């Protein structure tokens, strides 16, 4: 671990950052983490309780100044980043190449893979986890590219044999509110109201409960969140249209303490999660992500991964540091 010399950090330095900048290499256990985050992420992630806990363990967080050349800052042991844009990706990739001694969480190409709702689930689809204390797959999905005339969507859906209802999701996930604007479609004709590029995913009944599986390096943590309720055949036959729905499974929708039907609420089997996490960590080349997983209603061990997010939420609440 290195901690020598000045560390130039952006903006106003909090106390612990000043301390990190002036401490010398007396302890071999000090770790300097340069962070480059959106203001939203900084607010939710860099909370005093967290940075104090980290400091007690010899981990110092120092803000990267994105307006200054990265190689002139540091030295860092780790760079933790969640910023969008091609320019930032190039900066961080260049730095990664020139500073192999620094752990960059995570490589920009690997993160980019999660910025598209088709490519993000491809590795899960490629995995053959059918005999590992349960089955894990992805819902059937269809990509509607930007160049497609929306009026052709009903035909495309019928041609692909997609089963209604469908969840319509923006193809690109870039951290914007728009990329989280999702719709539930009860009939294929109403889908022509939506704007491509989109991913249309078959809705899987799952008893209104979702498992968020946080993966932080080797650590795995599962939490329960409320989700969309089942849609019955009767409801489907009576309702038509596309309906926008809010962020149903956000942090405020925790179901960890709820009194739920154990058939729905029982966590996915641990060996299955360990295998899935190990495979995805390896295939995606990421160390900081989460998987949204649902159990098909009425089954014990049929699971679907519906979403993967890079460096999600307050991931530190879910990991031991
Ligand atoms: N195929 C599906 N079947 C059933 N429910 C679904 C499906 N896809 C999404 N959902 C519901 O919609 C919610 C949002 O979907 P998804 O997680 O794909 O969106 P997101 O905007 O990427 O969310 P996040 O905030 O986790 O990034 C899920 O938490 C779940 O409740
Ligand atoms: O809104 P929160 O802080 O909770 O975190 C959300 C996070 O936003 P942030 O990284 O900008 O904070 C989202 O990232 P983007 O796709 O928008 O990049 C995504 O990962 C959600 O799944 C996280 O929600 P969680 O399900 O973990 O609670
Ligand atoms: Mg999700
Ligand atoms: Mg997501």
mmCIF file with all atom_site columns, C-alpha atoms in Angstrom, residues 32 154 236 277 287-288 310:
data_model
loop_
_atom_site.group_PDB
_atom_site.id
_atom_site.type_symbol
_atom_site.label_atom_id
_atom_site.label_alt_id
_atom_site.label_comp_id
_atom_site.label_asym_id
_atom_site.label_entity_id
_atom_site.label_seq_id
_atom_site.pdbx_PDB_ins_code
_atom_site.Cartn_x
_atom_site.Cartn_y
_atom_site.Cartn_z
_atom_site.occupancy
_atom_site.B_iso_or_equiv
_atom_site.pdbx_formal_charge
_atom_site.auth_seq_id
_atom_site.auth_comp_id
_atom_site.auth_asym_id
_atom_site.auth_atom_id
_atom_site.pdbx_PDB_model_num
ATOM 1 C CA . UNK A 1 32  ? -6.250  5.407   -0.223  1.00 0.00 ? 32  UNK A CA 1
ATOM 2 C CA . UNK A 1 154 ? -47.137 -5.268  -32.491 1.00 0.00 ? 154 UNK A CA 1
ATOM 3 C CA . UNK A 1 236 ? -54.943 -9.650  -18.625 1.00 0.00 ? 236 UNK A CA 1
ATOM 4 C CA . UNK A 1 277 ? -22.053 -14.703 -8.276  1.00 0.00 ? 277 UNK A CA 1
ATOM 5 C CA . UNK A 1 287 ? -16.468 -6.689  -8.498  1.00 0.00 ? 287 UNK A CA 1
ATOM 6 C CA . UNK A 1 288 ? -19.211 -4.286  -7.495  1.00 0.00 ? 288 UNK A CA 1
ATOM 7 C CA . UNK A 1 310 ? -23.236 -1.509  -11.539 1.00 0.00 ? 310 UNK A CA 1
#
